[in-house]
Amino acid sequence: MRLAVYPGSFDPITKGHIDILERSSRLFDRIVVAVIHNVNKKELFTLEERKEMIREATQHLPNVEVDCFSGLLVDYIVQKGACAIVRGLRTVSDFEYELHMAMMNHHMLPEVDTIFIMSTSKYFYISSSMVKEAALLGGPVGDLVPPNVEARLREKWRQRKEGKGVSD
Ligand code: PNS
């Protein structure tokens, strides 16, 4: 049983993440999407909301499950008995950060490798932060996130608009 962990913030999950999951789920027997629980970071969605959105959006992938972790990723990898870390790569700017993280993780846990999957060209520019920024200003993000996530972003936008008394 070859188990891989796909860690991240997923605030929220995008079609780019789903693409990486669809492709990596063909390479491993099981993939655990590990959502980081970082109490110091201000996320738009709560941990439970992020996990729920991932579950809803990955129902077509039977070997994908959703979990969360806090602390060091390598400790979680050992606890799960995983053989690999999956990360998506989009641009050159991703590369430096990802390289450092993969090297640090490899330094701490040499028996586990990070497997990078190149983003599909149509999702190259998608990031959760850009999606959030556009959506919270009322921009169309339906092509960038699964429908369940789009609905939740719309709800956040509506709540903010009402809270600030902004009119259409
Ligand atoms: O989606 P993100 O925010 O780019 O994911 C980053 C994540 C969660 C994979 C990374 O920050 C992480 O693994 N954090 C846990 C702490 C850790 O183990 N850091 C790496 C070695 S210092």
Coordinates of N, CA and C and ligand atoms in Angstrom, one line a residue:
M1 N 0.8 -1.2 0.0 CA 0.0 0.0 0.0 C 0.9 1.2 0.0
R2 N 0.9 2.0 -1.1 CA 1.7 3.2 -1.2 C 0.8 4.4 -0.9
L3 N 1.2 5.0 0.2 CA 0.4 6.2 0.7 C 1.2 7.4 0.6
A4 N 0.6 8.5 0.0 CA 1.2 9.8 -0.1 C 0.4 10.8 0.6
V5 N 1.1 11.8 1.1 CA 0.4 12.9 1.8 C 0.5 14.2 0.9
Y6 N -0.6 14.9 0.7 CA -0.7 16.1 -0.1 C -1.0 17.2 0.9
P7 N 0.0 17.9 1.4 CA -0.2 18.9 2.5 C -0.4 20.3 2.0
G8 N -1.1 21.1 2.7 CA -1.3 22.5 2.3 C -2.3 23.2 3.2
S9 N -2.5 24.5 2.8 CA -3.4 25.3 3.6 C -4.8 25.2 3.0
F10 N -4.9 25.0 1.7 CA -6.2 24.8 1.0 C -7.3 25.8 1.5
D11 N -6.9 27.1 1.4 CA -7.8 28.1 1.9 C -8.2 29.1 0.8
P12 N -9.1 28.6 -0.1 CA -9.7 27.3 -0.2 C -9.1 26.4 -1.3
I13 N -9.6 25.2 -1.4 CA -9.1 24.3 -2.5 C -9.5 24.9 -3.8
T14 N -8.6 24.8 -4.8 CA -8.9 25.3 -6.2 C -8.9 24.2 -7.2
K15 N -9.3 24.5 -8.4 CA -9.3 23.5 -9.5 C -7.8 23.1 -9.7
G16 N -6.9 23.9 -9.4 CA -5.5 23.6 -9.6 C -5.1 22.4 -8.6
H17 N -5.6 22.5 -7.4 CA -5.3 21.5 -6.4 C -6.0 20.2 -6.8
I18 N -7.3 20.3 -7.3 CA -8.0 19.1 -7.7 C -7.3 18.4 -8.9
D19 N -6.7 19.2 -9.8 CA -6.0 18.6 -10.9 C -4.8 17.8 -10.4
I20 N -4.1 18.4 -9.4 CA -2.9 17.7 -8.8 C -3.4 16.4 -8.1
L21 N -4.5 16.5 -7.5 CA -5.0 15.3 -6.8 C -5.5 14.2 -7.7
E22 N -6.2 14.6 -8.8 CA -6.6 13.6 -9.8 C -5.4 12.9 -10.4
R23 N -4.4 13.6 -10.6 CA -3.2 13.0 -11.3 C -2.4 12.2 -10.3
S24 N -2.2 12.7 -9.1 CA -1.4 11.9 -8.1 C -2.1 10.7 -7.6
S25 N -3.5 10.8 -7.6 CA -4.2 9.6 -7.1 C -4.1 8.4 -8.0
R26 N -3.6 8.7 -9.2 CA -3.4 7.5 -10.1 C -2.0 6.9 -9.9
L27 N -1.1 7.6 -9.2 CA 0.2 7.2 -8.9 C 0.4 6.4 -7.6
F28 N -0.5 6.7 -6.7 CA -0.4 6.1 -5.3 C -1.7 5.3 -5.0
D29 N -1.6 4.4 -4.1 CA -2.8 3.6 -3.7 C -3.8 4.5 -2.9
R30 N -3.2 5.4 -2.1 CA -4.0 6.3 -1.2 C -3.3 7.6 -1.1
I31 N -4.2 8.7 -1.1 CA -3.6 10.0 -0.9 C -4.4 10.6 0.2
V32 N -3.6 11.1 1.2 CA -4.3 11.9 2.3 C -4.0 13.4 2.1
V33 N -5.1 14.1 1.9 CA -5.0 15.6 1.8 C -4.9 16.1 3.2
A34 N -3.7 16.6 3.6 CA -3.5 17.0 5.0 C -3.5 18.5 5.1
V35 N -4.6 19.0 5.7 CA -4.9 20.4 5.8 C -4.1 20.9 7.1
I36 N -3.3 22.0 6.9 CA -2.6 22.4 8.1 C -3.5 23.2 9.0
H37 N -3.3 22.9 10.3 CA -4.0 23.6 11.3 C -3.0 24.6 12.0
N38 N -3.0 25.8 11.5 CA -2.0 26.8 12.0 C -2.8 27.9 12.8
V39 N -2.7 27.8 14.1 CA -3.4 28.7 15.0 C -3.0 30.1 14.8
N40 N -1.7 30.3 14.4 CA -1.2 31.7 14.3 C -1.6 32.4 12.9
K41 N -2.1 31.6 12.0 CA -2.4 32.2 10.7 C -3.8 32.5 10.5
K42 N -4.1 33.7 10.0 CA -5.5 34.0 9.9 C -6.0 33.5 8.5
E43 N -6.9 32.5 8.6 CA -7.4 31.9 7.3 C -8.8 32.5 7.1
L44 N -9.2 32.5 5.8 CA -10.6 32.9 5.5 C -11.6 31.9 6.0
F45 N -11.2 30.6 5.7 CA -12.1 29.5 6.1 C -11.6 28.8 7.3
T46 N -12.5 28.3 8.2 CA -12.0 27.5 9.3 C -11.5 26.2 8.8
L47 N -10.8 25.5 9.7 CA -10.2 24.2 9.4 C -11.3 23.2 8.9
E48 N -12.4 23.2 9.7 CA -13.6 22.3 9.4 C -14.2 22.7 8.0
E49 N -14.3 24.0 7.7 CA -14.8 24.4 6.4 C -13.9 23.9 5.3
R50 N -12.6 24.1 5.5 CA -11.7 23.7 4.4 C -11.7 22.2 4.2
K51 N -11.8 21.5 5.3 CA -11.8 20.0 5.1 C -13.1 19.6 4.4
E52 N -14.2 20.2 4.8 CA -15.5 19.9 4.2 C -15.5 20.2 2.7
M53 N -15.0 21.3 2.3 CA -14.9 21.7 0.9 C -14.1 20.7 0.1
I54 N -13.0 20.2 0.7 CA -12.2 19.3 0.0 C -12.9 18.0 -0.2
R55 N -13.6 17.5 0.9 CA -14.3 16.3 0.9 C -15.4 16.3 -0.2
E56 N -16.1 17.4 -0.3 CA -17.2 17.6 -1.3 C -16.6 17.6 -2.7
A57 N -15.4 18.2 -2.9 CA -14.9 18.4 -4.2 C -14.1 17.2 -4.7
T58 N -13.9 16.2 -3.8 CA -13.1 15.0 -4.2 C -13.9 13.7 -4.1
Q59 N -15.2 13.8 -4.2 CA -16.0 12.6 -4.0 C -15.8 11.7 -5.2
H60 N -15.3 12.2 -6.3 CA -15.1 11.3 -7.5 C -13.7 10.6 -7.4
L61 N -13.0 10.8 -6.3 CA -11.7 10.2 -6.2 C -11.7 9.3 -4.9
P62 N -12.0 8.0 -5.1 CA -12.3 7.1 -4.0 C -11.0 6.8 -3.1
N63 N -9.8 7.0 -3.7 CA -8.6 6.7 -2.8 C -8.1 8.0 -2.2
V64 N -8.9 9.1 -2.2 CA -8.4 10.3 -1.6 C -9.2 10.5 -0.3
E65 N -8.5 10.8 0.8 CA -9.2 11.1 2.1 C -8.6 12.5 2.6
V66 N -9.3 13.0 3.6 CA -9.0 14.3 4.1 C -8.7 14.3 5.6
D67 N -7.6 14.9 6.0 CA -7.3 14.9 7.4 C -6.6 16.3 7.7
C68 N -6.2 16.5 8.9 CA -5.5 17.7 9.2 C -4.3 17.4 10.1
F69 N -3.4 18.4 10.1 CA -2.2 18.2 11.0 C -1.7 19.5 11.5
S70 N -1.0 19.5 12.6 CA -0.3 20.7 13.1 C 1.1 20.3 13.4
G71 N 2.0 21.3 13.6 CA 3.4 20.9 13.9 C 4.1 20.6 12.6
L72 N 5.1 19.7 12.8 CA 6.0 19.4 11.7 C 5.3 18.4 10.7
L73 N 5.5 18.7 9.4 CA 4.9 17.8 8.4 C 5.5 16.4 8.5
V74 N 6.9 16.4 8.7 CA 7.6 15.1 8.7 C 7.1 14.2 9.9
D75 N 6.7 14.8 11.0 CA 6.1 14.0 12.1 C 4.8 13.4 11.7
Y76 N 4.0 14.1 11.0 CA 2.7 13.6 10.5 C 3.0 12.5 9.5
I77 N 4.0 12.7 8.6 CA 4.3 11.7 7.6 C 4.6 10.3 8.2
V78 N 5.5 10.4 9.3 CA 5.9 9.2 10.0 C 4.6 8.6 10.7
Q79 N 3.8 9.4 11.3 CA 2.6 8.9 12.0 C 1.7 8.2 11.0
K80 N 1.6 8.7 9.8 CA 0.7 8.0 8.8 C 1.3 6.9 8.1
G81 N 2.7 6.8 8.1 CA 3.4 5.7 7.4 C 3.4 6.0 5.9
A82 N 3.4 7.3 5.5 CA 3.4 7.6 4.1 C 4.8 7.5 3.5
C83 N 4.9 7.3 2.2 CA 6.2 7.1 1.5 C 6.5 8.3 0.7
A84 N 5.6 9.3 0.6 CA 5.9 10.5 -0.3 C 5.0 11.6 0.1
I85 N 5.6 12.8 -0.2 CA 4.9 14.1 -0.1 C 4.6 14.6 -1.5
V86 N 3.3 14.9 -1.7 CA 3.0 15.4 -3.1 C 2.8 17.0 -3.0
R87 N 3.4 17.7 -3.9 CA 3.2 19.1 -4.0 C 3.1 19.5 -5.5
G88 N 2.3 20.5 -5.8 CA 2.1 21.0 -7.1 C 3.1 22.1 -7.4
L89 N 3.5 22.2 -8.6 CA 4.5 23.2 -9.0 C 3.9 24.0 -10.2
R90 N 3.8 25.3 -10.0 CA 3.3 26.2 -11.1 C 4.4 27.0 -11.7
T91 N 4.8 28.0 -11.1 CA 5.8 28.9 -11.7 C 7.2 28.7 -11.1
V92 N 8.1 29.5 -11.8 CA 9.5 29.5 -11.3 C 9.6 30.0 -9.8
S93 N 8.7 31.0 -9.5 CA 8.7 31.5 -8.2 C 8.3 30.5 -7.1
D94 N 7.4 29.5 -7.5 CA 7.1 28.5 -6.6 C 8.3 27.6 -6.3
F95 N 9.2 27.5 -7.3 CA 10.2 26.5 -7.3 C 11.2 26.7 -6.1
E96 N 11.6 27.9 -5.9 CA 12.6 28.2 -4.9 C 12.0 27.8 -3.5
Y97 N 10.8 28.2 -3.2 CA 10.2 27.9 -1.9 C 10.0 26.4 -1.8
E98 N 9.5 25.8 -2.8 CA 9.3 24.3 -2.8 C 10.5 23.5 -2.6
L99 N 11.6 24.0 -3.3 CA 12.9 23.3 -3.3 C 13.4 23.4 -1.8
H100 N 13.3 24.5 -1.2 CA 13.8 24.7 0.2 C 13.0 23.8 1.1
M101 N 11.7 23.8 0.9 CA 10.9 23.0 1.8 C 11.1 21.5 1.6
A102 N 11.3 21.1 0.3 CA 11.5 19.7 0.1 C 12.9 19.2 0.7
M103 N 13.9 20.1 0.6 CA 15.2 19.8 1.1 C 15.2 19.7 2.6
M104 N 14.5 20.7 3.2 CA 14.4 20.7 4.7 C 13.7 19.4 5.2
N105 N 12.6 19.1 4.5 CA 11.9 17.8 4.9 C 12.7 16.6 4.6
H106 N 13.5 16.6 3.5 CA 14.3 15.5 3.2 C 15.5 15.3 4.3
H107 N 16.0 16.5 4.7 CA 17.0 16.5 5.7 C 16.5 15.9 7.0
M108 N 15.3 16.2 7.4 CA 14.7 15.7 8.6 C 14.2 14.2 8.5
L109 N 13.8 13.9 7.3 CA 13.2 12.5 7.0 C 13.7 12.0 5.7
P110 N 15.0 11.5 5.6 CA 15.6 11.2 4.3 C 14.9 10.0 3.6
E111 N 14.1 9.2 4.3 CA 13.5 8.1 3.6 C 12.2 8.5 2.8
V112 N 11.8 9.7 3.0 CA 10.6 10.2 2.3 C 10.9 11.3 1.3
D113 N 10.4 11.1 0.1 CA 10.7 12.1 -1.0 C 9.5 13.0 -1.3
T114 N 9.8 14.2 -1.8 CA 8.7 15.0 -2.3 C 8.6 14.8 -3.8
I115 N 7.3 14.5 -4.2 CA 7.1 14.3 -5.6 C 6.3 15.6 -6.1
F116 N 6.9 16.2 -7.1 CA 6.3 17.4 -7.6 C 5.5 17.1 -8.9
I117 N 4.4 17.6 -9.0 CA 3.5 17.5 -10.2 C 3.3 18.8 -10.8
M118 N 3.7 19.0 -12.1 CA 3.6 20.3 -12.7 C 2.1 20.6 -13.0
S119 N 1.8 21.8 -12.7 CA 0.4 22.2 -12.9 C 0.1 22.1 -14.4
T120 N -1.2 21.8 -14.7 CA -1.7 21.8 -16.1 C -1.7 23.3 -16.5
S121 N -1.4 23.6 -17.8 CA -1.2 25.0 -18.2 C -2.4 25.8 -17.9
K122 N -3.6 25.3 -18.0 CA -4.8 26.1 -17.8 C -5.0 26.5 -16.3
Y123 N -4.3 25.9 -15.4 CA -4.4 26.2 -14.0 C -3.1 26.9 -13.5
F124 N -2.2 27.2 -14.4 CA -0.9 27.7 -14.0 C -0.9 28.9 -13.1
Y125 N -1.9 29.8 -13.3 CA -1.9 31.1 -12.6 C -2.8 31.1 -11.4
I126 N -3.5 29.9 -11.1 CA -4.5 29.9 -10.0 C -3.7 29.8 -8.7
S127 N -4.1 30.6 -7.7 CA -3.6 30.4 -6.4 C -4.8 30.8 -5.4
S128 N -4.8 30.1 -4.3 CA -5.9 30.4 -3.3 C -6.0 31.8 -3.0
S129 N -4.8 32.5 -2.8 CA -4.8 33.9 -2.4 C -5.4 34.8 -3.4
M130 N -5.1 34.6 -4.7 CA -5.7 35.4 -5.8 C -7.2 35.1 -5.9
V131 N -7.6 33.9 -5.8 CA -9.0 33.5 -5.9 C -9.8 34.2 -4.8
K132 N -9.2 34.2 -3.5 CA -9.9 34.9 -2.4 C -10.0 36.4 -2.7
E133 N -8.9 37.0 -3.1 CA -8.9 38.4 -3.3 C -10.0 38.8 -4.4
A134 N -10.0 38.1 -5.5 CA -11.0 38.4 -6.5 C -12.4 38.1 -6.0
A135 N -12.6 37.0 -5.4 CA -14.0 36.6 -4.9 C -14.5 37.6 -3.9
L136 N -13.7 38.0 -3.0 CA -14.1 38.9 -1.9 C -14.4 40.3 -2.4
L137 N -14.0 40.6 -3.7 CA -14.3 41.9 -4.3 C -15.4 41.7 -5.4
G138 N -16.0 40.5 -5.3 CA -17.1 40.2 -6.2 C -16.8 39.7 -7.6
G139 N -15.5 39.4 -7.8 CA -15.1 38.9 -9.2 C -15.5 37.5 -9.4
P140 N -15.6 37.1 -10.7 CA -16.0 35.8 -11.1 C -14.9 34.7 -11.0
V141 N -15.1 33.7 -10.1 CA -14.1 32.7 -9.9 C -14.6 31.3 -10.2
G142 N -15.7 31.2 -10.9 CA -16.4 29.9 -11.2 C -15.5 29.0 -12.0
D143 N -14.6 29.5 -12.8 CA -13.7 28.7 -13.6 C -12.5 28.2 -12.8
L144 N -12.3 28.8 -11.7 CA -11.1 28.5 -10.9 C -11.2 27.6 -9.7
V145 N -12.4 27.5 -9.2 CA -12.7 26.7 -8.1 C -13.9 25.8 -8.3
P146 N -14.0 24.6 -7.6 CA -15.2 23.8 -7.7 C -16.4 24.5 -7.3
P147 N -17.6 24.1 -7.8 CA -18.9 24.8 -7.6 C -19.2 25.0 -6.1
N148 N -18.9 24.0 -5.2 CA -19.2 24.1 -3.8 C -18.3 25.2 -3.2
V149 N -17.1 25.4 -3.6 CA -16.2 26.5 -3.1 C -16.7 27.8 -3.6
E150 N -17.1 27.9 -4.9 CA -17.6 29.1 -5.4 C -18.8 29.6 -4.6
A151 N -19.7 28.7 -4.2 CA -20.8 29.1 -3.4 C -20.4 29.6 -2.1
R152 N -19.4 29.0 -1.5 CA -19.0 29.5 -0.1 C -18.3 30.8 -0.2
L153 N -17.5 31.0 -1.3 CA -16.9 32.3 -1.5 C -17.9 33.4 -1.7
R154 N -18.9 33.1 -2.5 CA -20.0 34.1 -2.7 C -20.7 34.5 -1.4
E155 N -20.9 33.5 -0.6 CA -21.5 33.7 0.7 C -20.6 34.7 1.6
K156 N -19.3 34.4 1.6 CA -18.4 35.3 2.3 C -18.4 36.7 1.8
W157 N -18.5 36.8 0.5 CA -18.5 38.1 -0.2 C -19.8 38.8 0.2
R158 N -20.9 38.1 0.2 CA -22.2 38.7 0.6 C -22.2 39.2 2.1
Q159 N -21.7 38.3 2.9 CA -21.6 38.7 4.4 C -20.8 39.9 4.6
R160 N -19.6 40.0 3.8 CA -18.7 41.2 4.0 C -19.4 42.4 3.5
K161 N -20.1 42.3 2.3 CA -20.8 43.4 1.7 C -21.8 44.0 2.7
E162 N -22.6 43.0 3.2 CA -23.7 43.4 4.2 C -23.1 44.1 5.4
G163 N -22.0 43.4 5.9 CA -21.3 43.9 7.1 C -20.8 45.3 6.9
K164 N -20.3 45.6 5.7 CA -19.7 47.0 5.5 C -20.7 47.9 4.9
G165 N -22.0 47.5 4.7 CA -23.0 48.3 4.2 C -22.7 48.8 2.7
V166 N -22.0 47.9 2.0 CA -21.7 48.3 0.6 C -22.9 48.0 -0.3
S167 N -23.3 48.9 -1.2 CA -24.4 48.6 -2.1 C -23.9 48.1 -3.4
D168 N -24.8 47.4 -4.2 CA -24.4 46.8 -5.5 C -24.0 47.9 -6.5
Ligands
PNS1 O1 -0.4 25.5 0.8 P1 0.8 26.0 1.5 O2 0.5 27.0 2.5 O3 1.9 26.4 0.6 O4 1.4 24.7 2.4 C1 2.6 24.8 3.1 C2 2.7 23.6 4.1 C3 1.5 23.5 5.0 C4 2.9 22.4 3.3 C5 4.0 23.9 4.9 O5 3.9 25.2 5.5 C6 4.2 22.9 6.0 O6 4.5 21.7 5.8 N1 4.1 23.4 7.3 C7 4.3 22.5 8.5 C8 5.6 22.9 9.2 C9 6.7 22.2 8.5 O7 6.9 21.0 8.6 N2 7.5 23.0 7.6 C10 8.5 22.5 6.7 C11 9.8 22.3 7.2 S1 10.5 23.7 8.2

